[in-house]
Amino acid sequence: MSELVPGGNLPLPDGMLTLRVPGPFDVSALVTGASGKVGGDADFVFYNQPDAPGVRLRGDTLSVEPARLRAGAVRVTVAVSAAEPGTPLGRLPAAALRVSDRQGRPLARFEPPRPGPETVLLLAELYRRGAVWKLRAIGQGYADGLAGLARDFGVEVSDDAPAPAAPAAAPSDLTTSAAPAGLTAPGAPASGPTATPSGLTISAAPASGLTAAPAGLTTSAAPASGRATPGAGLTAPGAPGLAVSSAPDPEGCLALVNPARARAGAPPVVLDARLTAAARAHAVTMAEAGRLATDSRDGTSLHQRITATGFAYATVGEHLVSGPRTPAEFVAYCLRTEQARRTLQDPALTHAGLAYAIGPRTGDTYWTAVWARPLTPENLARTRADVVELTNRERGRARLAPLAVDPRLTAAAQAHSADMVARDFYSHTSPEGTQPWDRAAAAGSRRRTIGENIACGQRSAAEVVEGWMNSPGHRANILKPDFTHIGVGFVGGGRTGTYWTQLFGA
C-alpha cells in the first residue's frame, strides 16, 4: 500500500474502486470533463444525491467505477466536509482517505496536513491520463462549505441566504510534489546486475502523470468592474477579449510587496524579465481555460515555463489566484493566508515575476506570481551539503557511521536530476533503460553496492529528507549500515518544480 503526500500520484487498476474516509465527515464527489466543470447538477454526488453513473455514495464510502462514468468524464474529485455543518475541519480528527481495489485490497492511504478554519477539503482526485486512471492526493481547503465548492465546479446552487464570500482555498503557493521513490540494488556490481533489482519502492507515478487541481482564491462570478483599466492591458493574439497585464510590474505590485517583506525582516525582491514572461504566459493560459491550475491543458507546467526562459533557480514559490481585481486585493489575499504569506515574505526568495489576465468569457482575473532565488554554484553546493548533513544526522540517531561525499556519486546523482527535468520523466530507470548502478559506473564509480532515492516537488533539503524518512523504502536506504558514501543531485525546474537524487554506495 502506498502512503501518499500532497501531489503524490498512483496508477489505478481496472474495475471498481472503494474510497473511504472514516470519521465525523460527509463525503462528496464531483464528476468533471476536460473543462474542469461538471456537465450538470447530476455530476455532484453527496448525501442528498448519492448516485451518479459510475459513482455511488454509501455512508463514509464512495464506490467509483471509471469505465461506467458518464460520457466525457475524465476526473472524479473527492471532497469531505464536517458532518456537523459549519464546523471547521481543524477541530476534527484528521481526514484520512483509504483506497482499495475491487477485491478489497488496500492500494493507498492519504492523510493531508491538518486544515485550519476550512469547512471543506478537496482530498483527492481520480483522473484519466491516456487510457490509464490514476489517483492524485490534493489536500486543499474551502472556507464556505459545499455551496462554494459546488459553484466553483459549475454546479447550479439555489440558496435564499445571502451569497457567501469567495472560498478561502488552500494555500495558493501551489506545489505538485510527488511522493519520493527509492531503489536499492544490494550487492549489485557497478556494471549493473542481470537480475531485476530488489527494494524498488513505487510510491508515485512518473512526473509526466502529474496534474493540477483548482486552487487559490476563486470567485465564479467576478463583476465586470474587475476588467483591466484603460491602458493597463493588451489583447492576446488568438484570444479575443483576453486582457493581459503588459507592464513588467502590473500596477506597482512590488510597492505593496516589499514593505510587507520589510515588516517581516526580509530583503526586497527585484523583478526579473524572465520570471515575468513565465508568469504572464501562465496567467493567459489560466484565463483562457477559465480555471486555476499549475499545468495548462497541453501539460506544460508553470515550472517548465520558468525553465524555458533560461532562469535556473535554487528555490521557487508561486501564487496562483483568481478573484482579486486590483494589486492591493491580490497582495492582501497573499498576506491573509498563512502559507501564502510565508512565501511572499520568505527571505530566501530574491527575484519575482508577476502578471494577471482577465478571462474573455467570465471576466475573472487570474494572477500568477513567481518568486525565486537564482541557482549559483555556491547555493547548489550548500543545498547538497544540507541534504548530506540531514541524512547523516538521521544515521547518527540510529548509531550508524556518517556517509562520506563521493564526487563520482555526486556527478551521477546531479546528472540524473538534470535528466529528469530535461526529458520530463520521474523514475529510477531512464527512458533508454539505464539504472542507478549504470549511471554510477558511467561517472567512474567502482562501488559494488548502489542505492538510490529520488523525489520531486519538495522545496528544501529539510523537506525532502523528512519525506524520505517518512517512507519505509527510502528510510531503509538512508539507514542501511553497509553504505559508506553518498552523492546528492538537485535541479530546479521541470513539471513539478524540483528534482532530487540521493545515490548511495558501498
XYZ file of C-alpha atoms in Angstrom:
506
model
C 0.000 0.000 0.000
C 1.288 3.457 -0.909
C 1.344 6.310 1.594
C 0.745 9.445 -0.477
C 1.810 13.027 0.175
C 0.094 16.080 -1.375
C 0.678 15.872 -5.118
C 1.539 12.168 -4.985
C 0.202 10.016 -7.808
C -0.628 6.332 -8.141
C -1.745 4.325 -11.210
C -5.011 2.503 -10.502
C -6.109 -0.997 -11.508
C -9.154 -1.625 -13.663
C -12.544 -2.156 -12.112
C -14.414 -0.828 -9.101
C -12.504 1.274 -6.582
C -13.502 1.991 -2.999
C -12.622 5.291 -1.334
C -13.417 5.543 2.379
C -12.989 8.421 4.828
C -13.936 7.243 8.327
C -14.853 9.760 10.995
C -17.275 12.673 11.541
C -17.316 13.682 7.887
C -19.637 13.931 4.914
C -18.028 12.600 1.738
C -18.899 14.006 -1.696
C -17.650 13.717 -5.277
C -17.738 15.857 -8.418
C -17.547 14.292 -11.871
C -15.997 16.650 -14.418
C -14.930 16.720 -18.031
C -11.926 18.270 -19.727
C -13.162 21.786 -18.890
C -12.870 21.118 -15.169
C -16.609 21.738 -14.770
C -19.481 19.347 -14.160
C -21.807 18.523 -17.047
C -24.869 19.177 -14.861
C -26.147 19.058 -11.308
C -26.309 15.248 -11.508
C -22.487 15.168 -11.510
C -22.414 16.324 -7.859
C -22.644 13.248 -5.623
C -23.342 13.927 -1.944
C -25.628 12.827 0.899
C -28.775 14.208 -0.771
C -27.836 12.808 -4.197
C -25.831 9.636 -3.549
C -25.763 8.119 -7.036
C -24.434 9.050 -10.464
C -23.268 6.894 -13.386
C -20.182 5.049 -12.152
C -20.266 6.654 -8.672
C -22.146 5.575 -5.550
C -22.006 7.020 -2.033
C -22.990 4.912 0.951
C -22.163 6.404 4.335
C -18.451 7.176 4.515
C -17.605 5.176 1.385
C -17.519 6.121 -2.297
C -17.520 3.400 -4.928
C -16.157 4.546 -8.290
C -16.043 2.511 -11.492
C -14.267 4.673 -14.105
C -15.486 2.598 -17.061
C -19.109 3.402 -16.143
C -18.757 7.165 -15.724
C -20.919 9.313 -17.962
C -19.580 10.121 -21.423
C -16.860 12.757 -21.447
C -15.935 12.362 -17.769
C -12.173 12.466 -17.171
C -11.973 13.266 -13.461
C -13.682 12.484 -10.142
C -12.763 14.874 -7.321
C -13.357 13.639 -3.768
C -14.132 16.139 -1.014
C -15.008 15.929 2.675
C -16.842 18.319 4.958
C -17.781 18.198 8.617
C -20.894 16.143 9.313
C -21.940 18.980 11.632
C -22.441 21.873 9.152
C -20.126 24.821 9.564
C -17.628 23.057 11.822
C -14.025 23.931 10.913
C -12.160 20.795 9.901
C -9.264 21.826 12.116
C -11.407 20.955 15.152
C -11.970 17.380 13.977
C -9.744 14.299 13.745
C -7.600 14.021 10.639
C -9.494 13.064 7.482
C -7.612 10.008 6.197
C -8.512 8.600 2.776
C -8.211 4.841 2.259
C -8.392 3.441 -1.270
C -8.980 -0.239 -2.091
C -9.411 -2.270 -5.279
C -12.428 -4.373 -6.214
C -11.153 -7.291 -4.109
C -10.844 -5.028 -1.079
C -7.043 -4.984 -1.168
C -5.637 -1.677 0.095
C -3.988 0.452 -2.605
C -3.229 3.766 -0.969
C -3.674 5.913 2.096
C -3.552 9.711 2.247
C -3.713 11.895 5.317
C -3.368 15.566 4.315
C -1.876 18.269 6.538
C -4.342 19.352 9.220
C -6.595 22.177 7.900
C -7.493 25.236 9.964
C -10.752 27.172 9.574
C -11.719 25.492 6.288
C -15.006 23.574 6.293
C -14.461 21.571 3.084
C -11.327 19.761 1.949
C -10.529 18.646 -1.598
C -8.977 15.354 -0.617
C -8.020 13.577 -3.849
C -8.949 13.072 -7.460
C -9.196 10.159 -9.840
C -8.207 11.287 -13.314
C -7.632 9.749 -16.709
C -4.258 10.098 -18.393
C -4.442 8.415 -21.792
C -6.013 5.016 -21.230
C -4.926 4.813 -17.571
C -6.757 6.086 -14.498
C -4.677 7.482 -11.664
C -5.171 8.738 -8.128
C -3.713 12.074 -7.062
C -3.594 13.338 -3.470
C -4.629 17.007 -3.111
C -5.370 18.321 0.387
C -6.776 21.820 -0.350
C -9.436 23.572 1.710
C -12.516 25.762 1.202
C -13.971 28.056 3.856
C -17.563 28.482 2.687
C -18.814 24.929 2.546
C -20.216 22.670 -0.132
C -22.052 25.536 -1.830
C -18.787 27.309 -2.644
C -17.180 24.075 -3.749
C -20.135 23.250 -5.998
C -20.202 26.690 -7.593
C -16.507 26.554 -8.460
C -17.070 23.238 -10.237
C -20.031 24.648 -12.182
C -22.955 23.253 -10.158
C -26.024 25.498 -10.043
C -26.705 26.185 -6.364
C -30.015 27.685 -5.244
C -29.787 29.432 -1.895
C -32.112 32.021 -0.410
C -29.472 33.107 2.064
C -27.018 35.919 1.241
C -24.299 34.894 -1.174
C -21.240 33.573 0.672
C -17.828 35.141 0.395
C -15.354 33.697 -2.080
C -13.869 30.458 -0.711
C -10.613 30.796 1.152
C -8.957 27.907 -0.601
C -5.845 26.075 0.372
C -2.507 27.910 0.193
C -2.001 29.496 -3.201
C 1.717 28.904 -3.430
C 0.930 25.612 -5.078
C 3.178 22.692 -5.495
C 2.691 19.463 -7.341
C 5.074 17.434 -5.271
C 5.189 13.727 -5.924
C 5.967 11.233 -3.209
C 9.596 10.111 -3.388
C 10.575 6.779 -4.818
C 13.539 4.736 -3.624
C 15.556 1.863 -5.013
C 18.411 -0.250 -3.703
C 20.320 -2.947 -5.548
C 22.171 -4.738 -2.736
C 25.396 -6.248 -3.940
C 24.941 -5.004 -7.493
C 28.261 -4.540 -9.273
C 28.956 -1.152 -10.800
C 28.296 -2.538 -14.258
C 24.771 -3.445 -13.238
C 23.065 -6.709 -12.284
C 21.486 -9.081 -14.703
C 18.529 -9.769 -12.407
C 15.741 -7.375 -11.613
C 16.854 -5.261 -8.622
C 15.112 -5.669 -5.294
C 13.984 -2.887 -2.996
C 12.155 -0.815 -5.585
C 9.555 1.382 -3.905
C 6.936 2.869 -6.190
C 5.026 5.495 -4.243
C 4.306 7.934 -7.062
C 3.587 7.852 -10.755
C 6.210 9.373 -13.042
C 6.191 13.142 -13.127
C 4.614 13.073 -16.559
C 1.468 11.807 -14.870
C 1.119 14.758 -12.516
C -1.858 17.028 -12.913
C -3.061 20.075 -11.031
C -6.288 20.750 -9.238
C -8.042 24.099 -8.851
C -6.508 26.112 -6.058
C -6.213 29.611 -4.742
C -8.883 32.198 -4.047
C -11.630 31.694 -6.617
C -14.712 33.652 -7.481
C -17.002 32.214 -10.101
C -18.716 35.485 -10.963
C -16.307 38.404 -10.879
C -18.136 41.658 -11.704
C -17.479 43.483 -14.920
C -15.738 46.204 -12.916
C -12.905 43.750 -12.447
C -11.730 44.223 -16.020
C -8.429 45.942 -16.688
C -8.401 49.710 -16.549
C -7.757 51.501 -19.854
C -4.133 51.243 -20.869
C -3.338 48.572 -18.276
C -3.751 45.581 -20.538
C -3.447 44.276 -24.055
C -5.327 41.756 -26.144
C -3.515 38.482 -26.589
C -3.357 37.144 -30.149
C -5.851 34.393 -30.755
C -7.815 35.160 -27.602
C -10.382 37.881 -28.351
C -11.261 39.880 -25.271
C -8.440 38.452 -23.128
C -6.907 41.333 -21.170
C -3.337 40.743 -20.032
C -1.091 42.822 -17.807
C 1.541 44.347 -20.061
C 3.797 46.218 -17.620
C 6.753 44.377 -16.032
C 5.232 45.147 -12.619
C 1.446 45.209 -13.103
C 0.229 48.397 -11.469
C 3.007 48.564 -8.889
C 2.683 45.254 -7.025
C 6.206 45.477 -5.648
C 5.394 48.779 -3.982
C 2.992 46.714 -1.867
C 5.047 43.514 -1.615
C 8.395 44.902 -0.476
C 7.062 46.866 2.516
C 5.297 43.666 3.651
C 8.592 41.797 3.312
C 10.425 44.531 5.215
C 7.970 44.210 8.111
C 8.902 40.513 8.310
C 12.624 41.264 8.163
C 13.033 40.004 4.584
C 15.007 41.887 1.916
C 13.177 43.352 -1.088
C 12.660 41.283 -4.207
C 13.600 42.594 -7.638
C 11.702 41.993 -10.834
C 13.161 39.613 -13.387
C 12.008 39.785 -17.011
C 12.268 36.010 -17.448
C 10.078 35.259 -14.437
C 7.608 37.909 -15.600
C 7.403 36.308 -19.044
C 6.689 32.906 -17.489
C 4.093 34.414 -15.151
C 2.357 36.231 -17.998
C 2.218 33.121 -20.196
C 0.754 31.080 -17.360
C -1.816 33.696 -16.387
C -3.008 33.770 -20.006
C -3.472 30.000 -20.165
C -5.483 30.008 -16.930
C -7.680 32.865 -18.125
C -8.319 31.172 -21.474
C -9.234 27.906 -19.719
C -11.274 29.666 -17.039
C -9.655 27.735 -14.174
C -6.661 27.778 -11.864
C -4.059 25.078 -12.468
C -0.325 24.548 -12.228
C -0.467 22.842 -15.656
C -2.047 24.153 -18.829
C -4.214 21.849 -20.928
C -1.269 20.851 -23.109
C 0.510 19.595 -19.981
C 3.003 22.459 -19.676
C 3.572 23.436 -16.060
C 4.459 26.840 -14.660
C 7.865 25.480 -13.642
C 8.535 24.327 -17.189
C 7.682 27.831 -18.404
C 10.254 29.245 -15.970
C 12.914 26.783 -17.129
C 12.180 27.601 -20.773
C 13.058 31.274 -20.175
C 16.558 30.272 -19.058
C 16.072 31.139 -15.382
C 17.708 28.429 -13.245
C 16.549 28.554 -9.634
C 17.606 27.106 -6.316
C 14.309 27.936 -4.598
C 10.922 28.786 -6.061
C 7.476 29.700 -4.812
C 4.351 30.764 -6.615
C 0.879 32.164 -6.086
C -1.937 31.229 -8.479
C -5.016 33.205 -7.532
C -8.298 34.269 -9.110
C -10.746 36.790 -7.747
C -8.753 39.856 -6.611
C -9.355 42.720 -9.019
C -6.503 45.014 -8.003
C -2.894 44.580 -6.880
C -3.908 45.682 -3.386
C -6.545 42.929 -3.198
C -4.080 40.365 -4.543
C -1.346 41.233 -2.035
C -3.890 41.404 0.797
C -5.039 37.882 -0.038
C -1.475 36.583 -0.047
C -0.859 38.150 3.358
C -4.117 36.836 4.788
C -3.374 33.112 4.435
C -0.507 31.543 6.338
C 1.322 29.532 3.705
C 0.862 32.171 1.006
C 2.202 34.796 3.430
C 5.245 32.642 4.204
C 6.099 32.511 0.507
C 5.614 36.234 -0.076
C 7.805 37.057 2.959
C 10.389 34.281 2.512
C 13.832 35.910 2.922
C 15.411 33.230 0.707
C 13.455 34.465 -2.339
C 15.115 37.385 -4.104
C 13.562 37.703 -7.580
C 9.968 37.955 -8.790
C 7.714 37.974 -11.827
C 4.051 38.993 -11.674
C 1.215 39.089 -14.184
C -2.553 38.844 -14.457
C -5.003 38.071 -17.236
C -8.764 38.516 -17.428
C -10.825 35.711 -18.899
C -12.735 36.522 -22.078
C -15.875 34.644 -21.015
C -16.306 35.291 -17.305
C -14.322 38.452 -16.659
C -12.497 36.703 -13.807
C -8.977 37.925 -13.061
C -6.240 35.278 -12.913
C -2.977 36.158 -11.176
C 0.380 34.408 -11.378
C 3.232 35.484 -9.121
C 6.591 33.700 -9.246
C 9.207 34.136 -6.507
C 12.653 32.593 -6.847
C 16.321 32.594 -5.878
C 18.718 32.039 -8.794
C 20.807 28.892 -8.805
C 24.533 29.540 -8.349
C 27.396 27.097 -7.821
C 27.554 28.260 -4.208
C 23.922 27.634 -3.292
C 23.869 24.347 -5.224
C 26.815 23.207 -3.098
C 25.010 24.422 0.041
C 21.822 22.548 -0.901
C 23.727 19.322 -1.473
C 25.644 19.767 1.782
C 22.396 20.330 3.682
C 20.960 17.049 2.360
C 24.122 15.187 3.366
C 24.146 16.797 6.813
C 20.493 15.953 7.482
C 20.980 12.414 6.182
C 23.956 11.860 8.456
C 22.011 13.317 11.370
C 19.407 10.584 10.850
C 22.154 7.957 10.658
C 23.658 9.320 13.860
C 20.352 8.905 15.659
C 20.421 5.258 14.577
C 24.048 4.960 15.784
C 25.350 4.438 12.264
C 28.546 5.849 10.784
C 28.142 9.011 8.691
C 28.323 8.831 4.912
C 31.236 10.480 3.125
C 30.632 12.540 -0.009
C 31.804 10.773 -3.165
C 32.387 13.146 -6.126
C 31.591 10.412 -8.656
C 28.294 9.546 -6.998
C 27.551 13.275 -6.801
C 28.152 13.670 -10.530
C 25.864 10.735 -11.318
C 23.128 11.974 -8.966
C 23.274 15.509 -10.387
C 23.126 14.191 -13.953
C 20.049 12.097 -13.144
C 18.179 15.042 -11.599
C 19.047 17.150 -14.639
C 17.972 14.368 -16.997
C 14.571 14.013 -15.300
C 13.975 17.746 -15.819
C 15.269 17.841 -19.391
C 13.370 14.779 -20.614
C 10.293 15.142 -18.381
C 10.269 11.800 -16.584
C 10.388 10.685 -12.948
C 11.872 7.240 -12.471
C 14.929 5.278 -11.377
C 15.053 3.957 -14.935
C 15.941 6.409 -17.699
C 13.985 6.365 -20.990
C 16.690 4.210 -22.592
C 16.709 1.787 -19.665
C 19.799 2.765 -17.657
C 19.668 2.097 -13.907
C 21.364 3.813 -10.909
C 24.360 1.463 -10.967
C 24.779 2.110 -14.688
C 24.888 5.851 -14.046
C 27.324 5.418 -11.141
C 29.639 3.310 -13.312
C 29.461 5.824 -16.162
C 30.595 8.514 -13.713
C 33.629 6.393 -12.809
C 32.401 4.793 -9.584
C 33.613 1.284 -8.751
C 31.451 0.757 -5.684
C 29.910 -2.691 -5.524
C 26.546 -1.788 -3.944
C 24.433 1.112 -5.183
C 21.177 2.514 -3.814
C 19.094 5.460 -4.931
C 16.337 7.690 -3.555
C 14.582 10.223 -5.774
C 11.942 12.837 -5.052
C 10.310 15.755 -6.805
C 8.440 18.854 -5.714
C 9.990 19.370 -2.267
C 11.221 22.926 -1.714
C 14.088 22.431 0.753
C 16.673 19.929 1.932
C 14.791 19.550 5.219
C 11.525 18.802 3.425
C 12.970 16.205 1.100
C 14.904 14.334 3.812
C 11.835 14.349 6.044
C 9.802 12.882 3.187
C 12.328 10.140 2.590
C 12.490 9.303 6.286
C 8.682 9.008 6.424
C 8.722 6.354 3.678
C 9.931 2.870 4.678
C 11.785 2.114 1.431
C 13.699 5.380 1.374
C 14.357 5.299 5.098
C 15.922 1.856 4.631
C 18.363 3.295 2.095
C 19.327 6.183 4.374
C 19.823 3.854 7.342
C 21.470 0.962 5.519
C 24.539 0.059 7.635
C 26.557 -1.151 4.645
C 26.501 2.179 2.820
C 29.612 4.303 3.281
C 29.349 7.041 0.655
C 26.737 9.384 -0.821
C 26.209 11.768 -3.731
C 23.350 14.273 -3.967
C 21.815 15.858 -7.049
C 19.363 18.765 -7.212
C 17.825 20.646 -10.141
C 15.071 23.244 -10.070
C 12.622 23.176 -12.971
C 10.569 20.653 -14.873
C 6.972 19.676 -14.345
C 7.000 19.569 -10.543
C 9.476 22.333 -9.742
C 12.353 20.441 -8.098
C 14.066 17.076 -8.645
C 16.251 15.436 -6.007
C 18.510 12.377 -6.167
C 20.436 10.570 -3.420
C 22.925 7.967 -4.674
C 24.429 5.657 -2.063
C 27.448 3.406 -2.419
C 29.416 0.779 -0.550
